[in-house]
Amino acid sequence: MLAILNWAARARDEEGRLLLDSNPLRGLKAPSEKNPTRVVLTQDEYEALLRVAPEVEWRFRVALVLAHETGHRIGAVRQLRWSDVDFEARTIRWRGEHEKTGYEHRTPITTMALAALSEARRHNPGIGDAPVMPAPKDPFQCMSRSLARDWWKRAERRAGLHPKRGRGWHSLRRKFASDLMDLPLKVLCELGGWKDAQTVLRCYQRPDERRLRKALEAYREVGSASN
């Protein structure tokens, strides 16, 4: 609602008049959840989606692997163009215009990500600014957000995963941050395109039970050695 009212306060009709003189809710602090749902995709869930991905669509499989291996938002992944990919250097350029923070950066990629990009090239050989994952009906446009969302839901059904609120493309980004929790935070931020380390700590990293037990065991071992 706030977004619509803000738009109406800026947009004009055919006669040049503002649709709305001002946003009546401007300055109103939106309520926030005390404990927001921030689901982290599990490794088992990822592997289940990966198994059925070829049955959904090749673009979905490529996007799934790239999102998992790079930790980037689906909005940035689906808008990749061939000029952003350097196969020889094994890097991807992430354009600031497609990043929520506006942060343009370049990251190295894993062997699995490189294989996914090679798969995309077999399906869609292109050069320059041609999309890596084009829209099915328009080779000059990148696949849409709604299509990525629909394919995710279809993959969940095929994989037999029961619907879970918060499990979606962004849960892959949280998985990336949590899987690489042992890395220096600065390195993790550079790899995933985060500008604010506190955001990673507050919203993305979630230690699992295995990691907690490992830390506790290490603590006990240190205590026993000192005695």
mmCIF file of C-alpha atoms in Angstrom:
data_model
loop_
_atom_site.group_PDB
_atom_site.id
_atom_site.type_symbol
_atom_site.label_atom_id
_atom_site.label_comp_id
_atom_site.label_asym_id
_atom_site.label_seq_id
_atom_site.Cartn_x
_atom_site.Cartn_y
_atom_site.Cartn_z
ATOM 1 C CA MET A 1 0.000 0.000 0.000
ATOM 2 C CA LEU A 2 2.819 2.400 0.888
ATOM 3 C CA ALA A 3 4.464 1.784 -2.477
ATOM 4 C CA ILE A 4 1.206 2.469 -4.348
ATOM 5 C CA LEU A 5 0.568 5.681 -2.423
ATOM 6 C CA ASN A 6 4.140 6.877 -2.983
ATOM 7 C CA TRP A 7 3.738 6.210 -6.700
ATOM 8 C CA ALA A 8 0.392 8.043 -6.827
ATOM 9 C CA ALA A 9 1.975 11.081 -5.115
ATOM 10 C CA ARG A 10 4.514 11.302 -7.953
ATOM 11 C CA ALA A 11 2.497 10.177 -10.982
ATOM 12 C CA ARG A 12 0.436 12.606 -13.046
ATOM 13 C CA ASP A 13 -2.669 12.250 -15.181
ATOM 14 C CA GLU A 14 -3.023 13.276 -18.827
ATOM 15 C CA GLU A 15 -3.483 16.908 -17.775
ATOM 16 C CA GLY A 16 -0.360 16.970 -15.677
ATOM 17 C CA ARG A 17 -2.092 16.873 -12.296
ATOM 18 C CA LEU A 18 -0.783 14.680 -9.497
ATOM 19 C CA LEU A 19 -2.929 11.623 -8.888
ATOM 20 C CA LEU A 20 -2.560 12.227 -5.159
ATOM 21 C CA ASP A 21 -1.545 15.501 -3.500
ATOM 22 C CA SER A 22 0.445 13.675 -0.856
ATOM 23 C CA ASN A 23 0.816 10.250 0.703
ATOM 24 C CA PRO A 24 -1.498 10.211 3.745
ATOM 25 C CA LEU A 25 0.596 7.452 5.304
ATOM 26 C CA ARG A 26 3.941 9.178 4.845
ATOM 27 C CA GLY A 27 6.022 8.929 8.005
ATOM 28 C CA LEU A 28 3.974 6.065 9.375
ATOM 29 C CA LYS A 29 6.272 3.393 10.753
ATOM 30 C CA ALA A 30 5.303 0.024 9.346
ATOM 31 C CA PRO A 31 4.972 -2.730 11.944
ATOM 32 C CA SER A 32 7.619 -5.425 11.843
ATOM 33 C CA GLU A 33 7.547 -9.007 12.999
ATOM 34 C CA LYS A 34 9.322 -9.652 16.270
ATOM 35 C CA ASN A 35 10.565 -13.001 14.970
ATOM 36 C CA PRO A 36 10.408 -12.895 11.152
ATOM 37 C CA THR A 37 10.493 -16.188 9.282
ATOM 38 C CA ARG A 38 13.907 -16.610 7.670
ATOM 39 C CA VAL A 39 14.046 -20.111 6.271
ATOM 40 C CA VAL A 40 17.379 -21.661 5.322
ATOM 41 C CA LEU A 41 17.128 -24.270 2.562
ATOM 42 C CA THR A 42 18.597 -27.543 3.775
ATOM 43 C CA GLN A 43 21.095 -29.593 1.798
ATOM 44 C CA ASP A 44 18.552 -32.403 1.454
ATOM 45 C CA GLU A 45 15.961 -29.972 0.079
ATOM 46 C CA TYR A 46 18.457 -28.526 -2.377
ATOM 47 C CA GLU A 47 19.452 -31.959 -3.634
ATOM 48 C CA ALA A 48 15.778 -32.910 -4.007
ATOM 49 C CA LEU A 49 15.140 -29.805 -6.125
ATOM 50 C CA LEU A 50 18.290 -30.423 -8.134
ATOM 51 C CA ARG A 51 17.171 -33.984 -8.994
ATOM 52 C CA VAL A 52 13.888 -32.831 -10.504
ATOM 53 C CA ALA A 53 15.245 -29.621 -12.050
ATOM 54 C CA PRO A 54 15.767 -31.148 -15.538
ATOM 55 C CA GLU A 55 12.096 -32.155 -15.551
ATOM 56 C CA VAL A 56 11.050 -28.552 -14.918
ATOM 57 C CA GLU A 57 13.138 -26.507 -17.380
ATOM 58 C CA TRP A 58 16.813 -26.107 -18.240
ATOM 59 C CA ARG A 59 16.710 -22.442 -17.218
ATOM 60 C CA PHE A 60 15.441 -23.419 -13.791
ATOM 61 C CA ARG A 61 18.280 -25.893 -13.297
ATOM 62 C CA VAL A 62 20.894 -23.331 -14.352
ATOM 63 C CA ALA A 63 19.387 -20.649 -12.103
ATOM 64 C CA LEU A 64 19.135 -23.088 -9.185
ATOM 65 C CA VAL A 65 22.805 -24.088 -9.404
ATOM 66 C CA LEU A 66 24.021 -20.510 -9.887
ATOM 67 C CA ALA A 67 21.963 -19.226 -6.945
ATOM 68 C CA HIS A 68 23.317 -22.032 -4.751
ATOM 69 C CA GLU A 69 26.937 -21.725 -5.853
ATOM 70 C CA THR A 70 27.176 -17.910 -5.844
ATOM 71 C CA GLY A 71 24.821 -16.941 -3.031
ATOM 72 C CA HIS A 72 23.306 -14.143 -5.103
ATOM 73 C CA ARG A 73 19.676 -13.086 -5.333
ATOM 74 C CA ILE A 74 17.564 -14.639 -8.055
ATOM 75 C CA GLY A 75 16.989 -11.115 -9.406
ATOM 76 C CA ALA A 76 20.695 -10.821 -10.179
ATOM 77 C CA VAL A 77 21.062 -14.430 -11.331
ATOM 78 C CA ARG A 78 18.196 -14.401 -13.826
ATOM 79 C CA GLN A 79 19.418 -11.127 -15.385
ATOM 80 C CA LEU A 80 22.924 -12.345 -16.148
ATOM 81 C CA ARG A 81 24.130 -11.735 -19.692
ATOM 82 C CA TRP A 82 26.922 -13.456 -21.554
ATOM 83 C CA SER A 83 29.093 -10.349 -21.361
ATOM 84 C CA ASP A 84 29.022 -10.755 -17.563
ATOM 85 C CA VAL A 85 30.570 -14.242 -17.754
ATOM 86 C CA ASP A 86 34.286 -14.789 -18.243
ATOM 87 C CA PHE A 87 34.782 -18.495 -18.878
ATOM 88 C CA GLU A 88 38.546 -18.202 -19.116
ATOM 89 C CA ALA A 89 38.972 -16.326 -15.835
ATOM 90 C CA ARG A 90 36.056 -18.255 -14.259
ATOM 91 C CA THR A 91 34.362 -15.120 -12.955
ATOM 92 C CA ILE A 92 30.969 -13.417 -13.061
ATOM 93 C CA ARG A 93 30.364 -9.686 -13.065
ATOM 94 C CA TRP A 94 27.324 -8.739 -11.003
ATOM 95 C CA ARG A 95 25.877 -5.484 -12.327
ATOM 96 C CA GLY A 96 24.980 -2.876 -9.770
ATOM 97 C CA GLU A 97 21.687 -2.164 -11.520
ATOM 98 C CA HIS A 98 20.517 -5.677 -10.639
ATOM 99 C CA GLU A 99 21.771 -5.649 -7.048
ATOM 100 C CA LYS A 100 19.546 -4.439 -4.231
ATOM 101 C CA THR A 101 22.458 -2.423 -2.822
ATOM 102 C CA GLY A 102 23.613 -1.133 -6.203
ATOM 103 C CA TYR A 103 26.987 -2.776 -5.559
ATOM 104 C CA GLU A 104 28.719 -3.859 -8.762
ATOM 105 C CA HIS A 105 31.340 -6.516 -8.195
ATOM 106 C CA ARG A 106 33.014 -9.547 -9.699
ATOM 107 C CA THR A 107 33.334 -12.969 -8.077
ATOM 108 C CA PRO A 108 35.093 -16.231 -8.925
ATOM 109 C CA ILE A 109 32.830 -19.193 -9.581
ATOM 110 C CA THR A 110 32.931 -22.856 -8.635
ATOM 111 C CA THR A 111 33.311 -25.787 -10.986
ATOM 112 C CA MET A 112 29.598 -26.568 -10.579
ATOM 113 C CA ALA A 113 28.620 -23.005 -11.485
ATOM 114 C CA LEU A 114 30.894 -23.150 -14.522
ATOM 115 C CA ALA A 115 29.245 -26.412 -15.590
ATOM 116 C CA ALA A 116 25.791 -24.831 -15.256
ATOM 117 C CA LEU A 117 26.865 -21.892 -17.426
ATOM 118 C CA SER A 118 28.269 -24.309 -20.004
ATOM 119 C CA GLU A 119 24.919 -26.104 -19.971
ATOM 120 C CA ALA A 120 23.165 -22.789 -20.563
ATOM 121 C CA ARG A 121 25.477 -22.097 -23.496
ATOM 122 C CA ARG A 122 24.579 -25.435 -25.080
ATOM 123 C CA HIS A 123 20.893 -24.576 -24.873
ATOM 124 C CA ASN A 124 21.348 -20.917 -25.675
ATOM 125 C CA PRO A 125 24.580 -20.032 -27.484
ATOM 126 C CA GLY A 126 24.913 -16.284 -27.334
ATOM 127 C CA ILE A 127 27.407 -13.457 -27.194
ATOM 128 C CA GLY A 128 27.587 -9.921 -25.852
ATOM 129 C CA ASP A 129 24.559 -8.737 -23.941
ATOM 130 C CA ALA A 130 22.382 -11.699 -24.919
ATOM 131 C CA PRO A 131 20.684 -13.147 -21.801
ATOM 132 C CA VAL A 132 22.175 -16.284 -20.286
ATOM 133 C CA MET A 133 18.640 -17.434 -19.412
ATOM 134 C CA PRO A 134 16.303 -15.754 -21.898
ATOM 135 C CA ALA A 135 12.549 -15.595 -21.609
ATOM 136 C CA PRO A 136 11.025 -18.619 -23.401
ATOM 137 C CA LYS A 137 9.110 -16.423 -25.833
ATOM 138 C CA ASP A 138 11.632 -13.598 -26.243
ATOM 139 C CA PRO A 139 15.338 -14.441 -26.683
ATOM 140 C CA PHE A 140 16.295 -10.802 -26.134
ATOM 141 C CA GLN A 141 14.729 -10.540 -22.662
ATOM 142 C CA CYS A 142 15.837 -12.234 -19.448
ATOM 143 C CA MET A 143 13.526 -14.742 -17.808
ATOM 144 C CA SER A 144 11.012 -13.051 -15.536
ATOM 145 C CA ARG A 145 10.713 -13.068 -11.761
ATOM 146 C CA SER A 146 7.262 -14.650 -11.973
ATOM 147 C CA LEU A 147 8.558 -17.471 -14.160
ATOM 148 C CA ALA A 148 11.389 -18.184 -11.706
ATOM 149 C CA ARG A 149 8.828 -18.294 -8.898
ATOM 150 C CA ASP A 150 6.476 -20.594 -10.808
ATOM 151 C CA TRP A 151 9.274 -23.002 -11.701
ATOM 152 C CA TRP A 152 10.373 -23.119 -8.058
ATOM 153 C CA LYS A 153 6.862 -24.110 -6.955
ATOM 154 C CA ARG A 154 6.648 -26.714 -9.702
ATOM 155 C CA ALA A 155 9.994 -28.185 -8.623
ATOM 156 C CA GLU A 156 8.825 -28.343 -4.999
ATOM 157 C CA ARG A 157 5.778 -30.333 -6.044
ATOM 158 C CA ARG A 158 7.797 -32.708 -8.229
ATOM 159 C CA ALA A 159 10.344 -33.189 -5.438
ATOM 160 C CA GLY A 160 7.577 -34.004 -2.947
ATOM 161 C CA LEU A 161 8.489 -31.100 -0.678
ATOM 162 C CA HIS A 162 5.595 -29.904 1.426
ATOM 163 C CA PRO A 163 5.017 -26.147 1.087
ATOM 164 C CA LYS A 164 6.839 -24.125 3.722
ATOM 165 C CA ARG A 165 6.439 -20.416 4.268
ATOM 166 C CA GLY A 166 9.705 -18.633 3.484
ATOM 167 C CA ARG A 167 11.255 -21.464 1.481
ATOM 168 C CA GLY A 168 12.061 -19.963 -1.876
ATOM 169 C CA TRP A 169 14.906 -18.495 -3.878
ATOM 170 C CA HIS A 170 16.074 -16.334 -0.980
ATOM 171 C CA SER A 171 16.435 -19.381 1.266
ATOM 172 C CA LEU A 172 19.319 -20.374 -1.027
ATOM 173 C CA ARG A 173 21.073 -17.113 -0.198
ATOM 174 C CA ARG A 174 20.728 -17.894 3.510
ATOM 175 C CA LYS A 175 22.062 -21.399 2.874
ATOM 176 C CA PHE A 176 25.128 -19.934 1.164
ATOM 177 C CA ALA A 177 25.828 -17.604 4.098
ATOM 178 C CA SER A 178 25.326 -20.392 6.623
ATOM 179 C CA ASP A 179 27.336 -23.005 4.714
ATOM 180 C CA LEU A 180 30.306 -20.611 4.535
ATOM 181 C CA MET A 181 30.030 -19.436 8.121
ATOM 182 C CA ASP A 182 33.630 -20.451 8.838
ATOM 183 C CA LEU A 183 34.988 -18.000 6.267
ATOM 184 C CA PRO A 184 36.171 -14.553 7.347
ATOM 185 C CA LEU A 185 33.101 -12.323 7.229
ATOM 186 C CA LYS A 186 34.750 -9.886 4.818
ATOM 187 C CA VAL A 187 35.436 -12.705 2.355
ATOM 188 C CA LEU A 188 31.856 -14.003 2.626
ATOM 189 C CA CYS A 189 30.458 -10.520 1.991
ATOM 190 C CA GLU A 190 32.568 -10.151 -1.144
ATOM 191 C CA LEU A 191 31.523 -13.555 -2.464
ATOM 192 C CA GLY A 192 27.801 -13.019 -1.871
ATOM 193 C CA GLY A 193 27.665 -9.323 -2.707
ATOM 194 C CA TRP A 194 26.739 -8.059 0.768
ATOM 195 C CA LYS A 195 27.887 -4.545 1.609
ATOM 196 C CA ASP A 196 26.893 -4.707 5.278
ATOM 197 C CA ALA A 197 28.367 -7.499 7.400
ATOM 198 C CA GLN A 198 25.788 -6.875 10.116
ATOM 199 C CA THR A 199 23.031 -7.772 7.664
ATOM 200 C CA VAL A 200 24.679 -11.155 7.112
ATOM 201 C CA LEU A 201 24.908 -11.812 10.840
ATOM 202 C CA ARG A 202 21.379 -10.600 11.581
ATOM 203 C CA CYS A 203 19.404 -11.924 8.640
ATOM 204 C CA TYR A 204 21.287 -14.663 6.809
ATOM 205 C CA GLN A 205 23.545 -16.874 8.894
ATOM 206 C CA ARG A 206 21.851 -19.654 10.832
ATOM 207 C CA PRO A 207 24.097 -22.217 12.588
ATOM 208 C CA ASP A 208 22.627 -25.718 12.348
ATOM 209 C CA GLU A 209 22.633 -28.339 15.099
ATOM 210 C CA ARG A 210 25.730 -30.066 13.704
ATOM 211 C CA ARG A 211 27.747 -26.855 13.835
ATOM 212 C CA LEU A 212 26.507 -26.029 17.340
ATOM 213 C CA ARG A 213 27.450 -29.489 18.619
ATOM 214 C CA LYS A 214 30.873 -29.237 17.005
ATOM 215 C CA ALA A 215 31.505 -25.899 18.704
ATOM 216 C CA LEU A 216 30.346 -27.267 22.039
ATOM 217 C CA GLU A 217 32.576 -30.337 21.719
ATOM 218 C CA ALA A 218 35.576 -28.152 20.880
ATOM 219 C CA TYR A 219 34.824 -26.022 23.932
ATOM 220 C CA ARG A 220 34.684 -29.122 26.153
ATOM 221 C CA GLU A 221 37.973 -30.406 24.731
ATOM 222 C CA VAL A 222 39.675 -27.108 25.540
ATOM 223 C CA GLY A 223 38.255 -27.218 29.054
ATOM 224 C CA SER A 224 39.435 -30.791 29.612
ATOM 225 C CA ALA A 225 42.951 -30.010 28.347
ATOM 226 C CA SER A 226 43.305 -27.050 30.701
ATOM 227 C CA ASN A 227 42.385 -29.249 33.653
#
